[in-house]
Amino acid sequence: MRRRLSLTAALVLLLSLLCACAAQHAQEMDENGYELYFLSDPNSAGGSDAIRAQEKRMVLDGAMETEDCVRALLEALLAGPDEPSLSSPIPEGTALKSLKVSGRRAQIDLSAQYARLTGIDLSLADYCITLTLTQLPNVNAVSITADGRELPYRETQVLLSADTLLSSRESGLRPITVSLYFLDSKTGELRAEQQTLALYEGQTRVNALLEALAQGPEDDSLVSLLPEDFTVISSRIENGVCYLNLPANVSLPEDEAARDLMLSALEQSILSLGGVDEVQFLIEGSAEPDGYR
């Protein structure tokens, strides 16, 4: 079953970026220091934010026109990150065709490669650009076209500045990147799939991960091992240990090998979360009995 991120996930993503931006602007920066926003390495994200900033020293003095400043930042962003743990969400080969600043809105036209992006990939790229450009004092909104055309997959074509949206932010939603383990139908072994999940306010990382496991993989060659009626009473993380409390009537495969494989997929997925070193299964609050796994 393929899992699609909805508009809600795009909103979650946006709010995450705003939180990241606020944290970065709270730090003292050099006069010529600017933040370029890129994707975090999913293999090391460990459930942390999907987007991270790289500081770049650039000579943008007060005598420069706003359009020249926008061009300098955007070209630096298109050049990609210097840090190996970061990657660009913008398709390779994308170039700046034209730009214009009207009032405090930067209108960016990129080459046709940018139009390949859809869904959360488009949202990630849009806001990496927006967060980078809205650091400039005379830019608080960005619109992005590809080869002169608006992209039809967006809720809005005008992306507001982080500071503007942060003032009206109602909740601390953000996406997390995790490794989910599913059964490879060809090899019969477990295989990890990187997914970016929407983490809602009040929802724990473990709960979001369990929901994603139940919804299934994005890759059609993978199969979810969790039964449809699989439930968890509660979960908590203490001192690097994730305690997963299961009901006594939890639905598990009768075959021991199949049961071990399912629990292993569950355990390895949870271990992909940052700060989790061990998973302990409980039955109605008590340690699992011998032979449970």
mmCIF file of C-alpha atoms in Angstrom:
data_model
loop_
_atom_site.group_PDB
_atom_site.id
_atom_site.type_symbol
_atom_site.label_atom_id
_atom_site.label_comp_id
_atom_site.label_asym_id
_atom_site.label_seq_id
_atom_site.Cartn_x
_atom_site.Cartn_y
_atom_site.Cartn_z
ATOM 1 C CA MET A 1 0.000 0.000 0.000
ATOM 2 C CA ARG A 2 1.454 3.292 -1.057
ATOM 3 C CA ARG A 3 1.423 6.028 1.523
ATOM 4 C CA ARG A 4 0.780 9.579 0.337
ATOM 5 C CA LEU A 5 1.384 12.718 2.319
ATOM 6 C CA SER A 6 -1.647 14.996 2.264
ATOM 7 C CA LEU A 7 -1.965 18.752 2.416
ATOM 8 C CA THR A 8 -1.871 18.405 6.201
ATOM 9 C CA ALA A 9 1.630 17.011 5.926
ATOM 10 C CA ALA A 10 2.658 19.990 3.841
ATOM 11 C CA LEU A 11 1.359 22.261 6.602
ATOM 12 C CA VAL A 12 3.240 20.185 9.151
ATOM 13 C CA LEU A 13 6.338 20.621 7.080
ATOM 14 C CA LEU A 14 5.868 24.374 6.865
ATOM 15 C CA LEU A 15 5.467 24.758 10.606
ATOM 16 C CA SER A 16 8.554 22.649 11.185
ATOM 17 C CA LEU A 17 10.571 24.930 9.006
ATOM 18 C CA LEU A 18 9.333 27.958 10.861
ATOM 19 C CA CYS A 19 10.477 26.463 14.157
ATOM 20 C CA ALA A 20 13.887 25.739 12.667
ATOM 21 C CA CYS A 21 14.106 29.267 11.306
ATOM 22 C CA ALA A 22 13.227 30.796 14.661
ATOM 23 C CA ALA A 23 15.952 28.765 16.353
ATOM 24 C CA GLN A 24 18.536 29.801 13.813
ATOM 25 C CA HIS A 25 17.672 33.500 14.003
ATOM 26 C CA ALA A 26 17.919 33.344 17.786
ATOM 27 C CA GLN A 27 21.617 32.621 17.424
ATOM 28 C CA GLU A 28 24.166 35.394 17.000
ATOM 29 C CA MET A 29 25.436 35.508 13.448
ATOM 30 C CA ASP A 30 28.282 37.301 11.747
ATOM 31 C CA GLU A 31 27.318 40.407 9.815
ATOM 32 C CA ASN A 32 27.855 38.607 6.510
ATOM 33 C CA GLY A 33 26.555 35.220 7.653
ATOM 34 C CA TYR A 34 23.436 33.796 6.000
ATOM 35 C CA GLU A 35 21.639 30.494 6.336
ATOM 36 C CA LEU A 36 21.211 28.216 3.310
ATOM 37 C CA TYR A 37 18.535 25.577 3.896
ATOM 38 C CA PHE A 38 19.008 21.990 2.716
ATOM 39 C CA LEU A 39 17.738 18.487 3.478
ATOM 40 C CA SER A 40 19.190 16.500 6.347
ATOM 41 C CA ASP A 41 20.685 13.102 5.573
ATOM 42 C CA PRO A 42 17.791 10.655 6.247
ATOM 43 C CA ASN A 43 20.270 7.987 7.332
ATOM 44 C CA SER A 44 21.395 10.133 10.246
ATOM 45 C CA ALA A 45 18.265 12.182 10.910
ATOM 46 C CA GLY A 46 17.070 9.807 13.634
ATOM 47 C CA GLY A 47 13.630 11.367 13.805
ATOM 48 C CA SER A 48 14.897 14.934 13.786
ATOM 49 C CA ASP A 49 13.832 17.724 11.448
ATOM 50 C CA ALA A 50 13.993 16.963 7.729
ATOM 51 C CA ILE A 51 15.547 20.363 6.959
ATOM 52 C CA ARG A 52 18.700 21.891 8.382
ATOM 53 C CA ALA A 53 20.589 25.123 7.730
ATOM 54 C CA GLN A 54 24.180 25.631 6.666
ATOM 55 C CA GLU A 55 25.750 28.983 7.482
ATOM 56 C CA LYS A 56 27.408 30.717 4.558
ATOM 57 C CA ARG A 57 29.627 33.775 4.718
ATOM 58 C CA MET A 58 28.648 36.081 1.877
ATOM 59 C CA VAL A 59 29.451 39.705 1.129
ATOM 60 C CA LEU A 60 26.028 41.356 0.868
ATOM 61 C CA ASP A 61 26.478 44.973 1.880
ATOM 62 C CA GLY A 62 23.798 47.601 2.295
ATOM 63 C CA ALA A 63 24.670 49.241 -1.015
ATOM 64 C CA MET A 64 23.540 46.199 -3.015
ATOM 65 C CA GLU A 65 20.111 46.173 -4.617
ATOM 66 C CA THR A 66 17.665 43.672 -3.133
ATOM 67 C CA GLU A 67 17.521 41.770 -6.434
ATOM 68 C CA ASP A 68 21.293 41.351 -6.387
ATOM 69 C CA CYS A 69 21.123 39.983 -2.835
ATOM 70 C CA VAL A 70 18.347 37.560 -3.820
ATOM 71 C CA ARG A 71 20.382 36.420 -6.813
ATOM 72 C CA ALA A 72 23.501 35.826 -4.701
ATOM 73 C CA LEU A 73 21.638 33.765 -2.089
ATOM 74 C CA LEU A 74 19.717 31.769 -4.671
ATOM 75 C CA GLU A 75 22.795 30.961 -6.723
ATOM 76 C CA ALA A 76 24.560 29.808 -3.557
ATOM 77 C CA LEU A 77 21.554 27.606 -2.755
ATOM 78 C CA LEU A 78 21.468 26.146 -6.279
ATOM 79 C CA ALA A 79 25.181 25.342 -5.996
ATOM 80 C CA GLY A 80 24.335 22.883 -3.224
ATOM 81 C CA PRO A 81 25.611 22.324 0.317
ATOM 82 C CA ASP A 82 29.215 22.116 1.441
ATOM 83 C CA GLU A 83 28.442 19.700 4.263
ATOM 84 C CA PRO A 84 28.278 15.996 3.262
ATOM 85 C CA SER A 85 25.415 15.402 5.711
ATOM 86 C CA LEU A 86 23.173 17.757 3.720
ATOM 87 C CA SER A 87 21.611 17.446 0.277
ATOM 88 C CA SER A 88 19.723 19.792 -2.002
ATOM 89 C CA PRO A 89 15.969 19.280 -2.542
ATOM 90 C CA ILE A 90 16.258 21.114 -5.874
ATOM 91 C CA PRO A 91 16.646 18.887 -8.972
ATOM 92 C CA GLU A 92 20.139 18.744 -10.420
ATOM 93 C CA GLY A 93 20.605 21.097 -13.338
ATOM 94 C CA THR A 94 18.011 23.608 -12.151
ATOM 95 C CA ALA A 95 19.080 27.133 -13.068
ATOM 96 C CA LEU A 96 17.813 30.619 -12.336
ATOM 97 C CA LYS A 97 16.162 32.060 -15.450
ATOM 98 C CA SER A 98 14.962 35.373 -14.063
ATOM 99 C CA LEU A 99 14.000 37.160 -10.867
ATOM 100 C CA LYS A 100 12.146 40.294 -9.894
ATOM 101 C CA VAL A 101 11.456 41.930 -6.550
ATOM 102 C CA SER A 102 8.121 43.748 -6.355
ATOM 103 C CA GLY A 103 7.574 45.465 -3.038
ATOM 104 C CA ARG A 104 8.816 42.850 -0.578
ATOM 105 C CA ARG A 105 7.981 39.850 -2.763
ATOM 106 C CA ALA A 106 10.688 38.004 -4.684
ATOM 107 C CA GLN A 107 9.415 36.463 -7.917
ATOM 108 C CA ILE A 108 11.693 33.613 -8.979
ATOM 109 C CA ASP A 109 11.585 31.784 -12.308
ATOM 110 C CA LEU A 110 13.620 28.575 -12.449
ATOM 111 C CA SER A 111 14.332 26.250 -15.351
ATOM 112 C CA ALA A 112 12.009 23.402 -16.331
ATOM 113 C CA GLN A 113 13.771 20.850 -14.082
ATOM 114 C CA TYR A 114 12.019 22.363 -11.052
ATOM 115 C CA ALA A 115 8.629 21.347 -12.476
ATOM 116 C CA ARG A 116 9.509 17.686 -11.866
ATOM 117 C CA LEU A 117 8.836 18.174 -8.159
ATOM 118 C CA THR A 118 5.480 17.246 -6.635
ATOM 119 C CA GLY A 119 4.031 16.592 -3.184
ATOM 120 C CA ILE A 120 6.273 16.882 -0.183
ATOM 121 C CA ASP A 121 9.368 17.052 -2.412
ATOM 122 C CA LEU A 122 8.005 20.280 -3.895
ATOM 123 C CA SER A 123 7.128 21.622 -0.435
ATOM 124 C CA LEU A 124 10.625 20.883 0.843
ATOM 125 C CA ALA A 125 12.259 22.631 -2.101
ATOM 126 C CA ASP A 126 9.864 25.604 -1.960
ATOM 127 C CA TYR A 127 10.569 26.294 1.685
ATOM 128 C CA CYS A 128 14.296 25.743 1.476
ATOM 129 C CA ILE A 129 14.236 28.588 -1.047
ATOM 130 C CA THR A 130 11.736 30.670 0.937
ATOM 131 C CA LEU A 131 13.550 30.367 4.262
ATOM 132 C CA THR A 132 16.831 31.243 2.594
ATOM 133 C CA LEU A 133 15.535 34.348 0.811
ATOM 134 C CA THR A 134 13.327 35.750 3.585
ATOM 135 C CA GLN A 135 16.378 36.383 5.735
ATOM 136 C CA LEU A 136 16.801 39.511 3.647
ATOM 137 C CA PRO A 137 15.150 42.494 5.367
ATOM 138 C CA ASN A 138 13.328 43.567 2.186
ATOM 139 C CA VAL A 139 11.881 40.140 1.330
ATOM 140 C CA ASN A 140 8.978 38.583 3.240
ATOM 141 C CA ALA A 141 7.281 36.585 0.469
ATOM 142 C CA VAL A 142 8.438 34.425 -2.432
ATOM 143 C CA SER A 143 6.742 33.072 -5.551
ATOM 144 C CA ILE A 144 8.431 30.385 -7.640
ATOM 145 C CA THR A 145 7.654 29.407 -11.221
ATOM 146 C CA ALA A 146 9.277 26.866 -13.525
ATOM 147 C CA ASP A 147 9.966 27.897 -17.106
ATOM 148 C CA GLY A 148 7.541 30.781 -16.658
ATOM 149 C CA ARG A 149 4.660 28.633 -15.404
ATOM 150 C CA GLU A 150 3.079 28.245 -11.986
ATOM 151 C CA LEU A 151 3.176 24.729 -10.563
ATOM 152 C CA PRO A 152 -0.360 23.360 -10.069
ATOM 153 C CA TYR A 153 0.425 21.222 -7.020
ATOM 154 C CA ARG A 154 0.572 24.019 -4.465
ATOM 155 C CA GLU A 155 -2.159 25.268 -2.136
ATOM 156 C CA THR A 156 -0.809 28.786 -2.676
ATOM 157 C CA GLN A 157 1.604 30.303 -5.165
ATOM 158 C CA VAL A 158 2.844 32.935 -2.707
ATOM 159 C CA LEU A 159 5.071 31.560 0.049
ATOM 160 C CA LEU A 160 5.121 33.853 3.052
ATOM 161 C CA SER A 161 8.150 34.637 5.148
ATOM 162 C CA ALA A 162 8.932 32.516 8.178
ATOM 163 C CA ASP A 163 8.675 35.475 10.550
ATOM 164 C CA THR A 164 5.194 36.405 9.305
ATOM 165 C CA LEU A 165 3.844 32.885 9.632
ATOM 166 C CA LEU A 166 5.621 32.215 12.894
ATOM 167 C CA SER A 167 3.667 35.023 14.574
ATOM 168 C CA SER A 168 0.390 33.239 13.760
ATOM 169 C CA ARG A 169 1.600 29.678 14.311
ATOM 170 C CA GLU A 170 -0.912 27.773 16.443
ATOM 171 C CA SER A 171 0.881 24.498 17.038
ATOM 172 C CA GLY A 172 4.325 22.917 16.993
ATOM 173 C CA LEU A 173 3.870 20.491 14.118
ATOM 174 C CA ARG A 174 6.867 19.136 12.246
ATOM 175 C CA PRO A 175 7.950 16.261 10.043
ATOM 176 C CA ILE A 176 10.441 13.601 11.098
ATOM 177 C CA THR A 177 12.542 11.274 8.967
ATOM 178 C CA VAL A 178 12.672 7.623 10.030
ATOM 179 C CA SER A 179 13.645 4.172 8.752
ATOM 180 C CA LEU A 180 10.686 1.791 8.570
ATOM 181 C CA TYR A 181 11.292 -1.929 8.143
ATOM 182 C CA PHE A 182 9.103 -3.998 5.850
ATOM 183 C CA LEU A 183 9.290 -7.451 4.280
ATOM 184 C CA ASP A 184 11.000 -7.570 0.897
ATOM 185 C CA SER A 185 8.699 -9.796 -1.164
ATOM 186 C CA LYS A 186 11.597 -10.905 -3.375
ATOM 187 C CA THR A 187 14.187 -11.820 -0.760
ATOM 188 C CA GLY A 188 11.944 -12.649 2.186
ATOM 189 C CA GLU A 189 14.117 -10.435 4.391
ATOM 190 C CA LEU A 190 13.516 -7.137 6.144
ATOM 191 C CA ARG A 191 14.450 -3.983 4.280
ATOM 192 C CA ALA A 192 14.443 -0.385 5.491
ATOM 193 C CA GLU A 193 12.502 2.348 3.730
ATOM 194 C CA GLN A 194 13.154 6.011 4.516
ATOM 195 C CA GLN A 195 9.948 7.979 5.093
ATOM 196 C CA THR A 196 9.180 11.532 6.165
ATOM 197 C CA LEU A 197 6.258 11.464 8.601
ATOM 198 C CA ALA A 198 3.880 14.165 9.774
ATOM 199 C CA LEU A 199 4.213 14.570 13.546
ATOM 200 C CA TYR A 200 1.134 16.253 15.004
ATOM 201 C CA GLU A 201 1.032 18.296 18.188
ATOM 202 C CA GLY A 202 0.728 15.977 21.168
ATOM 203 C CA GLN A 203 1.714 12.940 19.105
ATOM 204 C CA THR A 204 4.878 11.080 20.074
ATOM 205 C CA ARG A 205 7.495 9.994 17.579
ATOM 206 C CA VAL A 206 6.765 6.355 18.402
ATOM 207 C CA ASN A 207 3.042 6.762 17.719
ATOM 208 C CA ALA A 208 3.724 8.461 14.388
ATOM 209 C CA LEU A 209 6.115 5.664 13.465
ATOM 210 C CA LEU A 210 3.593 2.955 14.392
ATOM 211 C CA GLU A 211 0.897 4.629 12.297
ATOM 212 C CA ALA A 212 3.253 4.724 9.325
ATOM 213 C CA LEU A 213 4.123 1.050 9.756
ATOM 214 C CA ALA A 214 0.421 0.179 9.799
ATOM 215 C CA GLN A 215 -0.241 2.263 6.675
ATOM 216 C CA GLY A 216 2.435 0.360 4.833
ATOM 217 C CA PRO A 217 5.404 1.066 2.557
ATOM 218 C CA GLU A 218 5.648 3.439 -0.382
ATOM 219 C CA ASP A 219 7.602 0.843 -2.389
ATOM 220 C CA ASP A 220 5.258 -1.730 -3.947
ATOM 221 C CA SER A 221 7.894 -4.461 -3.596
ATOM 222 C CA LEU A 222 7.701 -4.181 0.202
ATOM 223 C CA VAL A 223 4.997 -5.614 2.459
ATOM 224 C CA SER A 224 3.890 -4.471 5.907
ATOM 225 C CA LEU A 225 4.091 -7.159 8.582
ATOM 226 C CA LEU A 226 1.770 -5.479 11.081
ATOM 227 C CA PRO A 227 -1.757 -6.941 11.105
ATOM 228 C CA GLU A 228 -4.609 -4.497 10.468
ATOM 229 C CA ASP A 229 -5.921 -4.822 14.029
ATOM 230 C CA PHE A 230 -2.518 -4.383 15.698
ATOM 231 C CA THR A 231 -2.840 -2.032 18.671
ATOM 232 C CA VAL A 232 -0.584 -0.597 21.368
ATOM 233 C CA ILE A 233 -1.762 0.477 24.825
ATOM 234 C CA SER A 234 1.030 2.991 25.341
ATOM 235 C CA SER A 235 4.658 3.772 24.619
ATOM 236 C CA ARG A 236 7.348 5.767 26.358
ATOM 237 C CA ILE A 237 11.078 6.413 26.048
ATOM 238 C CA GLU A 238 13.211 6.503 29.186
ATOM 239 C CA ASN A 239 17.013 6.570 29.329
ATOM 240 C CA GLY A 240 17.339 5.321 25.767
ATOM 241 C CA VAL A 241 14.842 2.475 26.219
ATOM 242 C CA CYS A 242 11.514 2.477 24.384
ATOM 243 C CA TYR A 243 8.838 0.615 26.342
ATOM 244 C CA LEU A 244 6.038 -0.631 24.100
ATOM 245 C CA ASN A 245 3.022 -1.751 26.111
ATOM 246 C CA LEU A 246 0.864 -4.268 24.203
ATOM 247 C CA PRO A 247 -2.574 -5.623 25.157
ATOM 248 C CA ALA A 248 -2.871 -9.237 26.292
ATOM 249 C CA ASN A 249 -4.977 -10.049 23.240
ATOM 250 C CA VAL A 250 -2.556 -8.427 20.799
ATOM 251 C CA SER A 251 -2.847 -9.899 17.316
ATOM 252 C CA LEU A 252 0.351 -11.763 16.462
ATOM 253 C CA PRO A 253 1.128 -14.479 13.902
ATOM 254 C CA GLU A 254 0.798 -17.982 15.325
ATOM 255 C CA ASP A 255 3.911 -19.142 13.503
ATOM 256 C CA GLU A 256 6.939 -18.404 15.683
ATOM 257 C CA ALA A 257 9.205 -17.440 12.776
ATOM 258 C CA ALA A 258 6.594 -15.056 11.349
ATOM 259 C CA ARG A 259 6.015 -13.574 14.816
ATOM 260 C CA ASP A 260 9.729 -13.000 15.363
ATOM 261 C CA LEU A 261 10.034 -11.346 11.957
ATOM 262 C CA MET A 262 7.139 -8.987 12.683
ATOM 263 C CA LEU A 263 8.503 -7.989 16.081
ATOM 264 C CA SER A 264 11.968 -7.551 14.597
ATOM 265 C CA ALA A 265 10.551 -5.151 11.982
ATOM 266 C CA LEU A 266 8.828 -3.246 14.760
ATOM 267 C CA GLU A 267 11.950 -3.166 16.922
ATOM 268 C CA GLN A 268 14.346 -2.097 14.166
ATOM 269 C CA SER A 269 11.975 0.648 13.036
ATOM 270 C CA ILE A 270 11.776 2.097 16.545
ATOM 271 C CA LEU A 271 15.560 1.875 16.911
ATOM 272 C CA SER A 272 15.862 4.262 13.944
ATOM 273 C CA LEU A 273 14.584 7.051 16.209
ATOM 274 C CA GLY A 274 17.289 9.226 17.680
ATOM 275 C CA GLY A 275 17.873 8.577 21.375
ATOM 276 C CA VAL A 276 16.488 5.019 21.300
ATOM 277 C CA ASP A 277 19.057 2.283 21.967
ATOM 278 C CA GLU A 278 16.786 -0.549 23.092
ATOM 279 C CA VAL A 279 13.167 -1.671 22.721
ATOM 280 C CA GLN A 280 11.368 -3.449 25.569
ATOM 281 C CA PHE A 281 8.016 -5.134 24.875
ATOM 282 C CA LEU A 282 5.490 -5.212 27.724
ATOM 283 C CA ILE A 283 2.201 -7.096 28.045
ATOM 284 C CA GLU A 284 -0.403 -5.103 29.993
ATOM 285 C CA GLY A 285 2.441 -3.248 31.709
ATOM 286 C CA SER A 286 4.452 -6.342 32.637
ATOM 287 C CA ALA A 287 7.620 -7.658 31.049
ATOM 288 C CA GLU A 288 6.958 -10.051 28.191
ATOM 289 C CA PRO A 289 6.803 -13.698 29.284
ATOM 290 C CA ASP A 290 9.449 -16.210 28.258
ATOM 291 C CA GLY A 291 8.897 -17.459 24.752
ATOM 292 C CA TYR A 292 6.914 -14.392 23.739
ATOM 293 C CA ARG A 293 9.463 -13.666 21.028
#
